[in-house]
CSV table of C-alpha atoms in Angstrom, one decimal:
chain,number,residue,atom,x,y,z
A,1397,LYS,CA,-14.0,13.3,-7.4
A,1398,ALA,CA,-11.7,14.5,-4.7
A,1399,GLY,CA,-9.1,11.8,-3.6
A,1400,VAL,CA,-8.3,10.6,-0.3
A,1401,THR,CA,-7.4,13.4,2.1
A,1402,GLN,CA,-5.5,12.9,5.5
A,1403,THR,CA,-4.9,15.5,8.1
A,1404,PRO,CA,-2.8,17.0,9.5
A,1405,ARG,CA,0.0,16.2,7.0
A,1406,TYR,CA,2.8,16.7,9.6
A,1407,LEU,CA,2.8,16.1,13.3
A,1408,ILE,CA,5.5,16.4,16.1
A,1409,LYS,CA,4.8,15.0,19.4
A,1410,THR,CA,6.9,13.6,22.4
A,1411,ARG,CA,7.1,10.3,23.8
A,1412,GLY,CA,4.1,9.3,26.2
A,1413,GLN,CA,1.7,11.7,24.2
A,1414,GLN,CA,-1.2,10.6,22.2
A,1415,VAL,CA,-2.1,11.5,18.5
A,1416,THR,CA,-5.2,11.1,16.5
A,1417,LEU,CA,-4.8,11.1,12.7
A,1418,SER,CA,-7.9,11.6,10.2
A,1419,CYS,CA,-8.6,10.0,6.8
A,1420,SER,CA,-11.3,11.1,4.3
A,1421,PRO,CA,-12.0,8.6,1.8
A,1422,ILE,CA,-13.1,9.1,-1.7
A,1423,SER,CA,-16.7,9.8,-2.0
A,1424,GLY,CA,-18.6,6.5,-2.1
A,1425,HIS,CA,-16.0,4.3,-0.8
A,1426,ARG,CA,-16.6,2.3,2.3
A,1427,SER,CA,-13.6,0.6,3.3
A,1428,VAL,CA,-10.6,2.4,4.8
A,1429,SER,CA,-7.4,0.8,5.4
A,1430,TRP,CA,-4.3,2.3,7.5
A,1431,TYR,CA,-0.8,1.5,7.0
A,1432,GLN,CA,2.5,2.5,8.8
A,1433,GLN,CA,5.4,3.0,6.3
A,1434,THR,CA,9.1,3.2,7.4
A,1435,PRO,CA,12.1,2.9,5.5
A,1436,GLY,CA,13.3,-0.3,6.9
A,1437,GLN,CA,9.8,-2.2,7.0
A,1438,GLY,CA,7.8,-0.9,4.1
A,1439,LEU,CA,4.3,-0.7,4.4
A,1440,GLN,CA,2.8,-2.7,7.4
A,1441,PHE,CA,-1.0,-3.2,7.7
A,1442,LEU,CA,-2.5,-1.6,10.8
A,1443,PHE,CA,-6.2,-2.2,10.3
A,1444,GLU,CA,-9.2,-2.1,7.9
A,1445,TYR,CA,-12.6,-0.5,8.5
A,1446,PHE,CA,-15.6,-1.2,6.5
A,1447,SER,CA,-19.1,0.3,7.3
A,1448,GLU,CA,-18.0,1.3,10.8
A,1449,THR,CA,-16.6,-2.0,11.7
A,1450,GLN,CA,-13.1,-3.2,12.1
A,1451,ARG,CA,-12.8,-6.0,9.5
A,1452,ASN,CA,-9.2,-6.9,10.0
A,1453,LYS,CA,-6.3,-6.3,12.1
A,1454,GLY,CA,-2.4,-6.3,11.5
A,1455,ASN,CA,0.1,-7.1,14.3
A,1456,PHE,CA,0.4,-3.7,16.0
A,1457,PRO,CA,0.0,-3.4,20.0
A,1458,GLY,CA,-3.2,-2.3,21.5
A,1459,ARG,CA,-1.6,1.4,21.6
A,1460,PHE,CA,-3.0,1.6,17.9
A,1461,SER,CA,-6.6,2.0,17.6
A,1462,GLY,CA,-9.0,3.5,15.1
A,1463,ARG,CA,-12.9,4.1,14.1
A,1464,GLN,CA,-14.8,4.6,11.3
A,1465,PHE,CA,-18.0,7.2,11.1
A,1466,SER,CA,-21.1,6.6,9.4
A,1467,ASN,CA,-19.7,9.0,6.7
A,1468,SER,CA,-16.8,6.7,6.1
A,1469,ARG,CA,-14.3,9.1,7.4
A,1470,SER,CA,-11.9,7.3,9.7
A,1471,GLU,CA,-9.6,8.3,12.4
A,1472,MET,CA,-6.5,6.5,13.8
A,1473,ASN,CA,-5.2,6.9,17.4
A,1474,VAL,CA,-1.8,6.1,18.7
A,1475,SER,CA,-1.5,6.4,22.6
A,1476,THR,CA,1.6,6.6,24.7
A,1477,LEU,CA,3.8,7.4,21.9
A,1478,GLU,CA,7.0,5.9,21.5
A,1479,LEU,CA,10.1,6.9,19.4
A,1480,GLY,CA,9.6,3.7,17.2
A,1481,ASP,CA,6.2,5.2,16.1
A,1482,SER,CA,7.9,7.9,13.9
A,1483,ALA,CA,6.6,6.9,10.4
A,1484,LEU,CA,4.7,8.0,7.3
A,1485,TYR,CA,1.0,6.8,8.1
A,1486,LEU,CA,-0.9,6.2,5.2
A,1487,CYS,CA,-4.7,5.7,4.6
A,1488,ALA,CA,-6.0,4.1,1.7
A,1489,SER,CA,-9.8,3.9,0.5
A,1490,SER,CA,-11.6,1.4,-1.8
A,1491,LEU,CA,-15.0,0.8,-2.8
A,1492,VAL,CA,-15.8,-2.3,-0.9
A,1493,SER,CA,-13.8,-4.6,1.2
A,1494,SER,CA,-12.7,-7.0,-1.5
A,1495,GLY,CA,-9.2,-8.1,-2.4
A,1496,SER,CA,-9.8,-7.4,-6.2
A,1497,ASN,CA,-10.3,-3.7,-5.4
A,1498,GLU,CA,-7.7,-1.1,-6.2
A,1499,GLN,CA,-6.8,0.9,-3.1
A,1500,PHE,CA,-6.6,4.7,-3.5
A,1501,PHE,CA,-4.0,6.1,-1.2
A,1502,GLY,CA,-3.7,9.4,0.6
A,1503,PRO,CA,-0.7,11.8,1.0
A,1504,GLY,CA,0.0,10.3,4.5
A,1505,THR,CA,0.6,12.0,7.9
A,1506,ARG,CA,4.3,12.2,8.8
A,1507,LEU,CA,4.6,11.6,12.6
A,1508,THR,CA,7.9,12.4,14.3
A,1509,VAL,CA,8.1,11.4,17.9
A,1510,LEU,CA,10.8,13.2,20.0
B,433,ALA,CA,0.5,-15.8,6.3
B,434,GLN,CA,1.3,-14.4,3.3
B,435,THR,CA,4.7,-12.6,2.7
B,436,VAL,CA,5.9,-10.6,-0.3
B,437,THR,CA,9.6,-10.3,-1.0
B,438,GLN,CA,11.2,-7.8,-3.2
B,439,SER,CA,14.9,-8.7,-3.3
B,440,GLN,CA,16.3,-5.5,-5.1
B,441,PRO,CA,16.3,-2.5,-2.7
B,442,GLU,CA,17.5,0.0,-5.2
B,443,MET,CA,17.8,0.0,-9.0
B,444,SER,CA,18.6,2.4,-11.8
B,445,VAL,CA,17.9,2.6,-15.5
B,446,GLN,CA,18.7,4.6,-18.4
B,447,GLU,CA,16.3,6.7,-20.0
B,448,ALA,CA,14.5,4.7,-22.7
B,449,GLU,CA,15.9,1.6,-21.7
B,450,THR,CA,14.0,-1.5,-20.2
B,451,VAL,CA,14.1,-2.6,-16.3
B,452,THR,CA,12.4,-5.5,-14.8
B,453,LEU,CA,11.4,-5.3,-10.7
B,454,SER,CA,11.2,-8.6,-9.0
B,455,CYS,CA,8.6,-9.8,-6.5
B,456,THR,CA,8.1,-13.1,-5.0
B,457,TYR,CA,5.3,-14.1,-2.7
B,458,ASP,CA,4.2,-16.9,-0.5
B,459,THR,CA,0.7,-18.3,0.1
B,460,SER,CA,-1.2,-21.1,0.5
B,461,GLU,CA,-4.4,-19.4,-1.2
B,462,ASN,CA,-5.3,-20.4,-4.8
B,463,ASN,CA,-7.5,-17.2,-5.4
B,464,TYR,CA,-5.6,-13.9,-4.9
B,465,TYR,CA,-4.7,-10.7,-6.4
B,466,LEU,CA,-1.2,-9.0,-7.2
B,467,PHE,CA,-0.6,-5.5,-7.6
B,468,TRP,CA,2.2,-3.0,-8.3
B,469,TYR,CA,1.9,0.2,-6.7
B,470,LYS,CA,4.3,3.3,-7.6
B,471,GLN,CA,5.3,5.8,-5.1
B,472,PRO,CA,6.8,8.9,-6.7
B,473,PRO,CA,9.0,11.1,-4.4
B,474,SER,CA,6.8,13.0,-2.0
B,475,ARG,CA,3.8,12.3,-3.9
B,476,GLN,CA,0.7,9.6,-3.4
B,477,MET,CA,1.0,5.9,-4.0
B,478,ILE,CA,-1.0,5.2,-7.2
B,479,LEU,CA,-1.7,1.8,-8.8
B,480,VAL,CA,0.3,0.7,-11.9
B,481,ILE,CA,-0.8,-2.7,-12.6
B,482,ARG,CA,-3.2,-5.5,-11.2
B,483,GLN,CA,-3.3,-9.2,-11.9
B,484,GLU,CA,-5.7,-11.9,-10.9
B,485,ALA,CA,-4.1,-14.9,-10.1
B,486,TYR,CA,-6.9,-16.9,-11.7
B,487,LYS,CA,-5.8,-15.5,-15.2
B,488,GLN,CA,-2.9,-16.9,-17.2
B,489,GLN,CA,-2.6,-13.9,-19.4
B,490,ASN,CA,0.0,-11.3,-18.1
B,491,ALA,CA,-1.5,-8.0,-17.3
B,492,THR,CA,-0.2,-5.1,-19.5
B,493,GLU,CA,-0.6,-1.1,-19.2
B,494,ASN,CA,1.0,0.9,-21.8
B,495,ARG,CA,4.7,0.5,-21.0
B,496,PHE,CA,4.3,-1.7,-18.2
B,497,SER,CA,3.6,-5.3,-18.2
B,498,VAL,CA,4.1,-8.2,-15.6
B,499,ASN,CA,5.6,-11.7,-15.9
B,500,PHE,CA,3.0,-14.0,-13.6
B,501,GLN,CA,4.7,-17.1,-13.0
B,502,LYS,CA,1.9,-18.7,-10.5
B,503,ALA,CA,3.8,-22.1,-10.0
B,504,ALA,CA,7.0,-20.1,-9.0
B,505,LYS,CA,5.0,-17.5,-7.1
B,506,SER,CA,6.6,-14.8,-8.9
B,507,PHE,CA,5.3,-11.4,-10.1
B,508,SER,CA,7.8,-9.2,-11.8
B,509,LEU,CA,7.1,-5.7,-13.2
B,510,LYS,CA,8.7,-4.7,-16.7
B,511,ILE,CA,9.0,-0.9,-17.7
B,512,SER,CA,9.8,-0.6,-21.0
B,513,ASP,CA,11.1,2.8,-22.7
B,514,SER,CA,11.7,4.2,-19.0
B,515,GLN,CA,11.0,8.0,-18.6
B,516,LEU,CA,12.1,10.1,-16.0
B,517,GLY,CA,8.7,10.2,-14.4
B,518,ASP,CA,9.1,6.6,-13.7
B,519,THR,CA,11.4,7.4,-10.8
B,520,ALA,CA,9.8,6.4,-7.7
B,521,MET,CA,9.5,3.5,-5.1
B,522,TYR,CA,7.8,0.5,-6.3
B,523,PHE,CA,5.9,-1.7,-4.1
B,524,CYS,CA,4.7,-5.3,-4.9
B,525,ALA,CA,1.4,-6.0,-3.1
B,526,PHE,CA,-0.7,-9.2,-2.6
B,527,THR,CA,-4.2,-9.5,-1.4
B,528,SER,CA,-6.9,-12.2,-1.0
B,529,ASN,CA,-10.2,-12.3,0.4
B,530,SER,CA,-9.6,-14.9,2.8
B,531,GLY,CA,-12.4,-15.4,5.5
B,532,GLY,CA,-14.1,-12.6,3.5
B,533,TYR,CA,-11.7,-9.9,4.6
B,534,GLN,CA,-9.5,-8.0,2.6
B,535,LYS,CA,-6.0,-7.9,4.0
B,536,VAL,CA,-3.2,-6.5,1.7
B,537,THR,CA,0.5,-7.5,2.4
B,538,PHE,CA,3.1,-5.3,0.7
B,539,GLY,CA,6.7,-5.9,0.0
B,540,ILE,CA,9.5,-3.6,1.3
B,541,GLY,CA,9.7,-1.8,-2.1
B,542,THR,CA,12.2,-1.2,-4.7
B,543,LYS,CA,13.6,2.3,-5.4
B,544,LEU,CA,14.1,3.0,-9.0
B,545,GLN,CA,15.8,5.8,-10.4
B,546,VAL,CA,15.7,6.6,-14.2
B,547,ILE,CA,18.8,8.3,-15.3
B,548,PRO,CA,18.9,10.8,-18.2
């Protein structure tokens, strides 16, 4: 099976712009979670989608949004980019939305905001 | 809210030696799961080991084992016979099914360097 894929791998944007990141989960996985990884904060949970519905959300401003399509692919959008949004954005998929399930991570999208 | 604390930002170990990474967590839940994930340099994060809170027996996966102390809310990872390929960031993670939803809380990570 192919692993979790994320596109693009690298992005450079300027303040005020918006960006859309894409994540394709492992085939058959219905849960997709998004994380922001920064050196000082570790991994911060953004949100989780399961069967096209947002099941849970972390403590991020409304500029961060996402969605999931019927094929379980997910997108994350960040509007009005700020310098502090520079980070590695990781997506992870799991079979179902259950705490016992292992999460499979993608390689991440490295976002740099200038 | 759950919190996960990894108090060792960086550690190093000689090849073939044993190293223990610390993790403590705080929760009011009784049913939960704990994980150690490994993120090698410029590579994808992968699961190292998983522990169900209701199981008293410590999980073991080859050279990796945990010391799970539920009362103390401690979940340390022991790596035996360290290898160069163990060089990575290690993240301790906590998850539960609170309210029927999955939410994973990660620690800040421990950077492990295996020295030849």
